Amino acid sequence: MLWLEDVHVHRGGTHALRGIDLEVRRGEIVALIGANGAGKTTTLAAISGLLRSQRGRIGFAPVDGRIDISRVKAEQIVALGISHCPEGRQIFGNLSVRENLMIGAYLRTGREGIQKDLQAVHDLFPILLERAALPGNRLSGGEQMMLAIGRALMSRPRLLLLDEPSLGLAPAMINELFDILAGLRDEGVTILLVDQMAALALTVADRGYVLDSGRIVRSANASELSDDPELEAAYLGRSEAAQ
């Protein structure tokens, strides 16, 4: 569904991505792991059109055929079926929960389909229906995470890019989050996941890539990466895996 070929990105004077290659197949969760500053957030931003690559190709196959989206505008990428849930959630604090959700559908037409998807988000996150009239900044951290994911789902994405969705959440909420992501995958949403809880991310992922200083240094099935002692020492950590 998605592939990157020799992608280079410069960001703030830094050569942040140095020729990365990766692919995401339809119907899977792929985890992108690495240390802070490795280029994970930059990778997602390049895919969603928030950053421009200086070299290489980013391709997307929403249904049939392949589209080079390397120079496509961000809003057009959303219309093609890629939704980006950014680090820090970036909800609109002065808007209500419902208004935040509806922003996710701003490119869509067809009231019936939008209402159906709104109901699906409420079924997935019932607390968002209870909080529908509250401003976004009145929600807890976990509720804001639900809102950010729900807003992304309102665009009806074929591919969901998630950047650090567990950041700042309590352990119990983190476990619930990863159960939700597995459920979305089972419902047909393809996911490219970046998360600080790399060990937990690999428990729901099908495959993973290891990014180091802007380069892909390892790719394998998630179970193989989880069992690698060198990766555990560098990125996973026993204390994290135990949470």
PDB file of C-alpha atoms in Angstrom:
ATOM      1  CA  MET A   1       0.000   0.000   0.000  1.00  0.00           C
ATOM      2  CA  LEU A   2       2.840   2.403   0.857  1.00  0.00           C
ATOM      3  CA  TRP A   3       6.478   2.376  -0.112  1.00  0.00           C
ATOM      4  CA  LEU A   4       9.433   4.711   0.294  1.00  0.00           C
ATOM      5  CA  GLU A   5      12.435   4.466  -2.014  1.00  0.00           C
ATOM      6  CA  ASP A   6      15.717   6.230  -1.224  1.00  0.00           C
ATOM      7  CA  VAL A   7      13.936   9.073   0.573  1.00  0.00           C
ATOM      8  CA  HIS A   8      16.075  11.972   1.785  1.00  0.00           C
ATOM      9  CA  VAL A   9      14.713  14.810   3.906  1.00  0.00           C
ATOM     10  CA  HIS A  10      16.533  17.873   5.247  1.00  0.00           C
ATOM     11  CA  ARG A  11      14.952  19.495   8.284  1.00  0.00           C
ATOM     12  CA  GLY A  12      16.227  22.604  10.007  1.00  0.00           C
ATOM     13  CA  GLY A  13      19.635  22.297   8.419  1.00  0.00           C
ATOM     14  CA  THR A  14      19.904  18.614   9.385  1.00  0.00           C
ATOM     15  CA  HIS A  15      19.961  15.702   6.948  1.00  0.00           C
ATOM     16  CA  ALA A  16      17.179  13.951   8.885  1.00  0.00           C
ATOM     17  CA  LEU A  17      16.441  11.058   6.504  1.00  0.00           C
ATOM     18  CA  ARG A  18      19.327   9.552   4.575  1.00  0.00           C
ATOM     19  CA  GLY A  19      17.901   7.342   1.859  1.00  0.00           C
ATOM     20  CA  ILE A  20      15.334   5.232   3.671  1.00  0.00           C
ATOM     21  CA  ASP A  21      13.413   2.381   2.061  1.00  0.00           C
ATOM     22  CA  LEU A  22      10.336   0.827   3.631  1.00  0.00           C
ATOM     23  CA  GLU A  23       6.968  -0.602   2.703  1.00  0.00           C
ATOM     24  CA  VAL A  24       3.627  -1.040   4.417  1.00  0.00           C
ATOM     25  CA  ARG A  25       1.367  -3.788   3.117  1.00  0.00           C
ATOM     26  CA  ARG A  26      -2.376  -3.545   3.091  1.00  0.00           C
ATOM     27  CA  GLY A  27      -4.048  -4.685   6.315  1.00  0.00           C
ATOM     28  CA  GLU A  28      -1.032  -4.725   8.626  1.00  0.00           C
ATOM     29  CA  ILE A  29       0.478  -2.710  11.452  1.00  0.00           C
ATOM     30  CA  VAL A  30       4.082  -1.736  10.883  1.00  0.00           C
ATOM     31  CA  ALA A  31       6.104  -0.342  13.794  1.00  0.00           C
ATOM     32  CA  LEU A  32       8.906   2.142  13.186  1.00  0.00           C
ATOM     33  CA  ILE A  33      11.268   2.125  16.149  1.00  0.00           C
ATOM     34  CA  GLY A  34      14.435   3.974  17.047  1.00  0.00           C
ATOM     35  CA  ALA A  35      15.973   6.402  19.502  1.00  0.00           C
ATOM     36  CA  ASN A  36      14.871  10.023  19.864  1.00  0.00           C
ATOM     37  CA  GLY A  37      16.100  12.001  16.891  1.00  0.00           C
ATOM     38  CA  ALA A  38      16.386   8.939  14.656  1.00  0.00           C
ATOM     39  CA  GLY A  39      13.950  10.399  12.113  1.00  0.00           C
ATOM     40  CA  LYS A  40      10.689   8.628  12.961  1.00  0.00           C
ATOM     41  CA  THR A  41       8.509  11.751  13.161  1.00  0.00           C
ATOM     42  CA  THR A  42      10.197  13.141  10.050  1.00  0.00           C
ATOM     43  CA  THR A  43       9.314   9.948   8.169  1.00  0.00           C
ATOM     44  CA  LEU A  44       5.623  10.307   8.996  1.00  0.00           C
ATOM     45  CA  ALA A  45       5.658  14.020   8.136  1.00  0.00           C
ATOM     46  CA  ALA A  46       7.245  13.283   4.755  1.00  0.00           C
ATOM     47  CA  ILE A  47       4.583  10.677   3.982  1.00  0.00           C
ATOM     48  CA  SER A  48       1.701  12.984   4.927  1.00  0.00           C
ATOM     49  CA  GLY A  49       3.088  15.934   2.966  1.00  0.00           C
ATOM     50  CA  LEU A  50       3.943  18.118   5.955  1.00  0.00           C
ATOM     51  CA  LEU A  51       7.602  17.923   4.902  1.00  0.00           C
ATOM     52  CA  ARG A  52       9.036  17.643   1.399  1.00  0.00           C
ATOM     53  CA  SER A  53      11.618  15.033   0.483  1.00  0.00           C
ATOM     54  CA  GLN A  54      14.613  16.324  -1.467  1.00  0.00           C
ATOM     55  CA  ARG A  55      15.247  12.985  -3.159  1.00  0.00           C
ATOM     56  CA  GLY A  56      13.558   9.638  -3.610  1.00  0.00           C
ATOM     57  CA  ARG A  57       9.966   8.526  -4.094  1.00  0.00           C
ATOM     58  CA  ILE A  58       6.988   7.999  -1.805  1.00  0.00           C
ATOM     59  CA  GLY A  59       4.329   5.834  -3.400  1.00  0.00           C
ATOM     60  CA  PHE A  60       0.792   5.023  -2.336  1.00  0.00           C
ATOM     61  CA  ALA A  61      -1.687   2.485  -3.707  1.00  0.00           C
ATOM     62  CA  PRO A  62      -5.080   3.325  -2.142  1.00  0.00           C
ATOM     63  CA  VAL A  63      -6.971   0.748  -4.224  1.00  0.00           C
ATOM     64  CA  ASP A  64      -5.563  -0.061  -7.660  1.00  0.00           C
ATOM     65  CA  GLY A  65      -2.503   1.417  -9.290  1.00  0.00           C
ATOM     66  CA  ARG A  66       0.348   3.382  -7.766  1.00  0.00           C
ATOM     67  CA  ILE A  67       0.529   7.101  -7.109  1.00  0.00           C
ATOM     68  CA  ASP A  68       3.744   9.028  -6.471  1.00  0.00           C
ATOM     69  CA  ILE A  69       2.786  11.349  -3.600  1.00  0.00           C
ATOM     70  CA  SER A  70       6.244  12.851  -3.102  1.00  0.00           C
ATOM     71  CA  ARG A  71       5.078  16.259  -4.373  1.00  0.00           C
ATOM     72  CA  VAL A  72       1.381  16.042  -3.517  1.00  0.00           C
ATOM     73  CA  LYS A  73      -0.070  18.628  -1.113  1.00  0.00           C
ATOM     74  CA  ALA A  74      -0.988  17.494   2.388  1.00  0.00           C
ATOM     75  CA  GLU A  75      -4.735  18.033   1.962  1.00  0.00           C
ATOM     76  CA  GLN A  76      -4.700  16.015  -1.261  1.00  0.00           C
ATOM     77  CA  ILE A  77      -2.885  13.195   0.527  1.00  0.00           C
ATOM     78  CA  VAL A  78      -5.686  13.145   3.111  1.00  0.00           C
ATOM     79  CA  ALA A  79      -8.214  12.930   0.280  1.00  0.00           C
ATOM     80  CA  LEU A  80      -6.329   9.953  -1.155  1.00  0.00           C
ATOM     81  CA  GLY A  81      -6.769   8.084   2.115  1.00  0.00           C
ATOM     82  CA  ILE A  82      -3.791   8.807   4.390  1.00  0.00           C
ATOM     83  CA  SER A  83      -4.517  10.322   7.796  1.00  0.00           C
ATOM     84  CA  HIS A  84      -1.789  11.544  10.153  1.00  0.00           C
ATOM     85  CA  CYS A  85      -2.316  11.589  13.918  1.00  0.00           C
ATOM     86  CA  PRO A  86       0.641  13.733  15.039  1.00  0.00           C
ATOM     87  CA  GLU A  87       2.764  13.653  18.156  1.00  0.00           C
ATOM     88  CA  GLY A  88       1.230  15.766  20.907  1.00  0.00           C
ATOM     89  CA  ARG A  89      -2.293  15.108  19.561  1.00  0.00           C
ATOM     90  CA  GLN A  90      -2.679  18.759  18.441  1.00  0.00           C
ATOM     91  CA  ILE A  91      -6.389  18.976  19.071  1.00  0.00           C
ATOM     92  CA  PHE A  92      -8.167  22.344  18.984  1.00  0.00           C
ATOM     93  CA  GLY A  93      -8.600  23.154  22.659  1.00  0.00           C
ATOM     94  CA  ASN A  94     -11.135  25.935  22.157  1.00  0.00           C
ATOM     95  CA  LEU A  95     -13.418  23.771  20.003  1.00  0.00           C
ATOM     96  CA  SER A  96     -15.810  21.156  21.306  1.00  0.00           C
ATOM     97  CA  VAL A  97     -15.111  17.447  21.084  1.00  0.00           C
ATOM     98  CA  ARG A  98     -17.727  17.114  18.350  1.00  0.00           C
ATOM     99  CA  GLU A  99     -16.274  20.036  16.393  1.00  0.00           C
ATOM    100  CA  ASN A 100     -12.806  18.484  16.619  1.00  0.00           C
ATOM    101  CA  LEU A 101     -14.159  15.225  15.237  1.00  0.00           C
ATOM    102  CA  MET A 102     -15.978  16.948  12.398  1.00  0.00           C
ATOM    103  CA  ILE A 103     -12.776  18.721  11.360  1.00  0.00           C
ATOM    104  CA  GLY A 104     -11.467  15.277  10.468  1.00  0.00           C
ATOM    105  CA  ALA A 105     -14.219  15.002   7.852  1.00  0.00           C
ATOM    106  CA  TYR A 106     -13.700  18.450   6.319  1.00  0.00           C
ATOM    107  CA  LEU A 107     -12.794  17.067   2.869  1.00  0.00           C
ATOM    108  CA  ARG A 108     -15.709  14.667   2.747  1.00  0.00           C
ATOM    109  CA  THR A 109     -19.164  15.062   1.260  1.00  0.00           C
ATOM    110  CA  GLY A 110     -22.222  13.004   2.033  1.00  0.00           C
ATOM    111  CA  ARG A 111     -23.869  13.665   5.357  1.00  0.00           C
ATOM    112  CA  GLU A 112     -25.096  10.109   5.830  1.00  0.00           C
ATOM    113  CA  GLY A 113     -21.612   8.598   5.546  1.00  0.00           C
ATOM    114  CA  ILE A 114     -20.129  11.188   7.891  1.00  0.00           C
ATOM    115  CA  GLN A 115     -22.800  10.544  10.518  1.00  0.00           C
ATOM    116  CA  LYS A 116     -22.244   6.798  10.201  1.00  0.00           C
ATOM    117  CA  ASP A 117     -18.521   7.216  10.799  1.00  0.00           C
ATOM    118  CA  LEU A 118     -19.176   9.593  13.696  1.00  0.00           C
ATOM    119  CA  GLN A 119     -21.290   6.878  15.292  1.00  0.00           C
ATOM    120  CA  ALA A 120     -18.484   4.369  14.687  1.00  0.00           C
ATOM    121  CA  VAL A 121     -16.030   6.663  16.503  1.00  0.00           C
ATOM    122  CA  HIS A 122     -18.481   6.996  19.394  1.00  0.00           C
ATOM    123  CA  ASP A 123     -18.823   3.209  19.511  1.00  0.00           C
ATOM    124  CA  LEU A 124     -15.046   2.903  19.643  1.00  0.00           C
ATOM    125  CA  PHE A 125     -14.629   5.703  22.201  1.00  0.00           C
ATOM    126  CA  PRO A 126     -17.941   6.114  24.106  1.00  0.00           C
ATOM    127  CA  ILE A 127     -16.447   8.804  26.349  1.00  0.00           C
ATOM    128  CA  LEU A 128     -16.265  11.135  23.327  1.00  0.00           C
ATOM    129  CA  LEU A 129     -20.041  11.049  23.021  1.00  0.00           C
ATOM    130  CA  GLU A 130     -20.385  11.828  26.724  1.00  0.00           C
ATOM    131  CA  ARG A 131     -17.940  14.734  26.344  1.00  0.00           C
ATOM    132  CA  ALA A 132     -19.260  15.901  22.951  1.00  0.00           C
ATOM    133  CA  ALA A 133     -20.029  19.481  24.061  1.00  0.00           C
ATOM    134  CA  LEU A 134     -16.899  19.995  26.168  1.00  0.00           C
ATOM    135  CA  PRO A 135     -13.924  21.994  24.831  1.00  0.00           C
ATOM    136  CA  GLY A 136     -11.030  19.792  23.813  1.00  0.00           C
ATOM    137  CA  ASN A 137      -8.756  21.320  26.448  1.00  0.00           C
ATOM    138  CA  ARG A 138     -11.066  20.047  29.184  1.00  0.00           C
ATOM    139  CA  LEU A 139     -10.297  16.407  28.373  1.00  0.00           C
ATOM    140  CA  SER A 140      -7.770  14.238  30.162  1.00  0.00           C
ATOM    141  CA  GLY A 141      -4.636  13.101  28.341  1.00  0.00           C
ATOM    142  CA  GLY A 142      -6.164   9.729  27.528  1.00  0.00           C
ATOM    143  CA  GLU A 143      -9.372  11.323  26.293  1.00  0.00           C
ATOM    144  CA  GLN A 144      -7.407  13.719  24.093  1.00  0.00           C
ATOM    145  CA  MET A 145      -5.601  10.733  22.598  1.00  0.00           C
ATOM    146  CA  MET A 146      -8.967   9.136  21.804  1.00  0.00           C
ATOM    147  CA  LEU A 147     -10.126  12.412  20.260  1.00  0.00           C
ATOM    148  CA  ALA A 148      -7.022  12.699  18.078  1.00  0.00           C
ATOM    149  CA  ILE A 149      -7.405   9.136  16.792  1.00  0.00           C
ATOM    150  CA  GLY A 150     -11.139   9.614  16.324  1.00  0.00           C
ATOM    151  CA  ARG A 151     -10.547  12.799  14.351  1.00  0.00           C
ATOM    152  CA  ALA A 152      -8.083  10.945  12.118  1.00  0.00           C
ATOM    153  CA  LEU A 153     -10.600   8.152  11.561  1.00  0.00           C
ATOM    154  CA  MET A 154     -13.270  10.650  10.507  1.00  0.00           C
ATOM    155  CA  SER A 155     -11.419  11.134   7.215  1.00  0.00           C
ATOM    156  CA  ARG A 156     -12.069   7.411   6.577  1.00  0.00           C
ATOM    157  CA  PRO A 157      -8.378   6.605   6.024  1.00  0.00           C
ATOM    158  CA  ARG A 158      -7.012   3.592   4.250  1.00  0.00           C
ATOM    159  CA  LEU A 159      -3.664   4.228   5.954  1.00  0.00           C
ATOM    160  CA  LEU A 160      -3.330   5.697   9.454  1.00  0.00           C
ATOM    161  CA  LEU A 161      -0.044   7.283  10.560  1.00  0.00           C
ATOM    162  CA  LEU A 162       0.255   7.352  14.358  1.00  0.00           C
ATOM    163  CA  ASP A 163       3.035   9.317  16.048  1.00  0.00           C
ATOM    164  CA  GLU A 164       3.581   8.583  19.768  1.00  0.00           C
ATOM    165  CA  PRO A 165      -0.061   7.889  20.671  1.00  0.00           C
ATOM    166  CA  SER A 166       0.892   6.520  24.123  1.00  0.00           C
ATOM    167  CA  LEU A 167       2.882   9.605  25.137  1.00  0.00           C
ATOM    168  CA  GLY A 168       1.862  10.757  28.620  1.00  0.00           C
ATOM    169  CA  LEU A 169      -0.717   8.017  29.194  1.00  0.00           C
ATOM    170  CA  ALA A 170      -1.111   5.879  32.311  1.00  0.00           C
ATOM    171  CA  PRO A 171      -0.045   2.211  31.912  1.00  0.00           C
ATOM    172  CA  ALA A 172      -3.634   0.921  31.954  1.00  0.00           C
ATOM    173  CA  MET A 173      -4.604   3.380  29.222  1.00  0.00           C
ATOM    174  CA  ILE A 174      -1.573   2.356  27.152  1.00  0.00           C
ATOM    175  CA  ASN A 175      -2.650  -1.285  27.198  1.00  0.00           C
ATOM    176  CA  GLU A 176      -6.148  -0.253  26.135  1.00  0.00           C
ATOM    177  CA  LEU A 177      -4.688   1.862  23.342  1.00  0.00           C
ATOM    178  CA  PHE A 178      -2.776  -1.029  21.810  1.00  0.00           C
ATOM    179  CA  ASP A 179      -5.864  -3.249  22.019  1.00  0.00           C
ATOM    180  CA  ILE A 180      -7.753  -0.549  20.089  1.00  0.00           C
ATOM    181  CA  LEU A 181      -5.041  -0.398  17.421  1.00  0.00           C
ATOM    182  CA  ALA A 182      -5.183  -4.166  16.973  1.00  0.00           C
ATOM    183  CA  GLY A 183      -8.956  -3.889  16.594  1.00  0.00           C
ATOM    184  CA  LEU A 184      -8.620  -1.195  13.935  1.00  0.00           C
ATOM    185  CA  ARG A 185      -6.224  -3.410  11.989  1.00  0.00           C
ATOM    186  CA  ASP A 186      -8.729  -6.266  12.194  1.00  0.00           C
ATOM    187  CA  GLU A 187     -11.359  -3.917  10.747  1.00  0.00           C
ATOM    188  CA  GLY A 188      -9.147  -3.221   7.733  1.00  0.00           C
ATOM    189  CA  VAL A 189      -7.258  -0.053   8.715  1.00  0.00           C
ATOM    190  CA  THR A 190      -3.583  -0.234   7.779  1.00  0.00           C
ATOM    191  CA  ILE A 191      -1.327   1.450  10.358  1.00  0.00           C
ATOM    192  CA  LEU A 192       2.220   2.813  10.411  1.00  0.00           C
ATOM    193  CA  LEU A 193       3.024   3.249  14.091  1.00  0.00           C
ATOM    194  CA  VAL A 194       5.703   5.255  15.883  1.00  0.00           C
ATOM    195  CA  ASP A 195       5.650   4.907  19.669  1.00  0.00           C
ATOM    196  CA  GLN A 196       8.055   5.286  22.577  1.00  0.00           C
ATOM    197  CA  MET A 197       6.714   1.998  23.990  1.00  0.00           C
ATOM    198  CA  ALA A 198       8.536   0.028  21.317  1.00  0.00           C
ATOM    199  CA  ALA A 199       8.219  -3.357  23.019  1.00  0.00           C
ATOM    200  CA  LEU A 200       4.451  -2.984  23.312  1.00  0.00           C
ATOM    201  CA  ALA A 201       4.184  -1.631  19.778  1.00  0.00           C
ATOM    202  CA  LEU A 202       5.841  -4.785  18.499  1.00  0.00           C
ATOM    203  CA  THR A 203       3.291  -6.957  20.304  1.00  0.00           C
ATOM    204  CA  VAL A 204       0.523  -5.626  18.016  1.00  0.00           C
ATOM    205  CA  ALA A 205       2.639  -5.034  14.899  1.00  0.00           C
ATOM    206  CA  ASP A 206       3.081  -7.486  12.054  1.00  0.00           C
ATOM    207  CA  ARG A 207       6.474  -6.146  11.016  1.00  0.00           C
ATOM    208  CA  GLY A 208       8.922  -3.507  12.115  1.00  0.00           C
ATOM    209  CA  TYR A 209      11.741  -1.271  10.933  1.00  0.00           C
ATOM    210  CA  VAL A 210      14.592   0.071  13.043  1.00  0.00           C
ATOM    211  CA  LEU A 211      15.648   3.626  12.212  1.00  0.00           C
ATOM    212  CA  ASP A 212      19.019   4.978  13.350  1.00  0.00           C
ATOM    213  CA  SER A 213      20.354   8.429  12.459  1.00  0.00           C
ATOM    214  CA  GLY A 214      18.069   8.719   9.454  1.00  0.00           C
ATOM    215  CA  ARG A 215      18.776   5.257   8.036  1.00  0.00           C
ATOM    216  CA  ILE A 216      16.890   1.973   8.172  1.00  0.00           C
ATOM    217  CA  VAL A 217      19.295  -0.460   9.833  1.00  0.00           C
ATOM    218  CA  ARG A 218      17.007  -3.441  10.357  1.00  0.00           C
ATOM    219  CA  SER A 219      13.666  -4.806   9.203  1.00  0.00           C
ATOM    220  CA  ALA A 220      11.959  -8.048  10.180  1.00  0.00           C
ATOM    221  CA  ASN A 221       8.781  -9.609  11.474  1.00  0.00           C
ATOM    222  CA  ALA A 222       7.747  -8.037  14.767  1.00  0.00           C
ATOM    223  CA  SER A 223       8.279 -11.274  16.708  1.00  0.00           C
ATOM    224  CA  GLU A 224      11.831 -11.534  15.409  1.00  0.00           C
ATOM    225  CA  LEU A 225      12.623  -7.963  16.424  1.00  0.00           C
ATOM    226  CA  SER A 226      11.085  -8.519  19.868  1.00  0.00           C
ATOM    227  CA  ASP A 227      13.351 -11.513  20.468  1.00  0.00           C
ATOM    228  CA  ASP A 228      16.569  -9.771  19.392  1.00  0.00           C
ATOM    229  CA  PRO A 229      18.714  -9.175  22.509  1.00  0.00           C
ATOM    230  CA  GLU A 230      20.681  -6.342  20.894  1.00  0.00           C
ATOM    231  CA  LEU A 231      17.508  -4.471  19.999  1.00  0.00           C
ATOM    232  CA  GLU A 232      16.081  -5.093  23.455  1.00  0.00           C
ATOM    233  CA  ALA A 233      19.115  -3.505  25.054  1.00  0.00           C
ATOM    234  CA  ALA A 234      19.121  -0.554  22.646  1.00  0.00           C
ATOM    235  CA  TYR A 235      15.441   0.261  22.169  1.00  0.00           C
ATOM    236  CA  LEU A 236      13.028  -2.042  23.984  1.00  0.00           C
ATOM    237  CA  GLY A 237      14.114  -2.463  27.574  1.00  0.00           C
ATOM    238  CA  ARG A 238      12.840  -5.059  30.030  1.00  0.00           C
ATOM    239  CA  SER A 239      11.212  -2.474  32.300  1.00  0.00           C
ATOM    240  CA  GLU A 240       9.135  -1.116  29.421  1.00  0.00           C
ATOM    241  CA  ALA A 241       8.078  -4.537  28.237  1.00  0.00           C
ATOM    242  CA  ALA A 242       6.880  -5.397  31.710  1.00  0.00           C
ATOM    243  CA  GLN A 243       4.429  -2.472  31.934  1.00  0.00           C
TER     244      GLN A 243
END
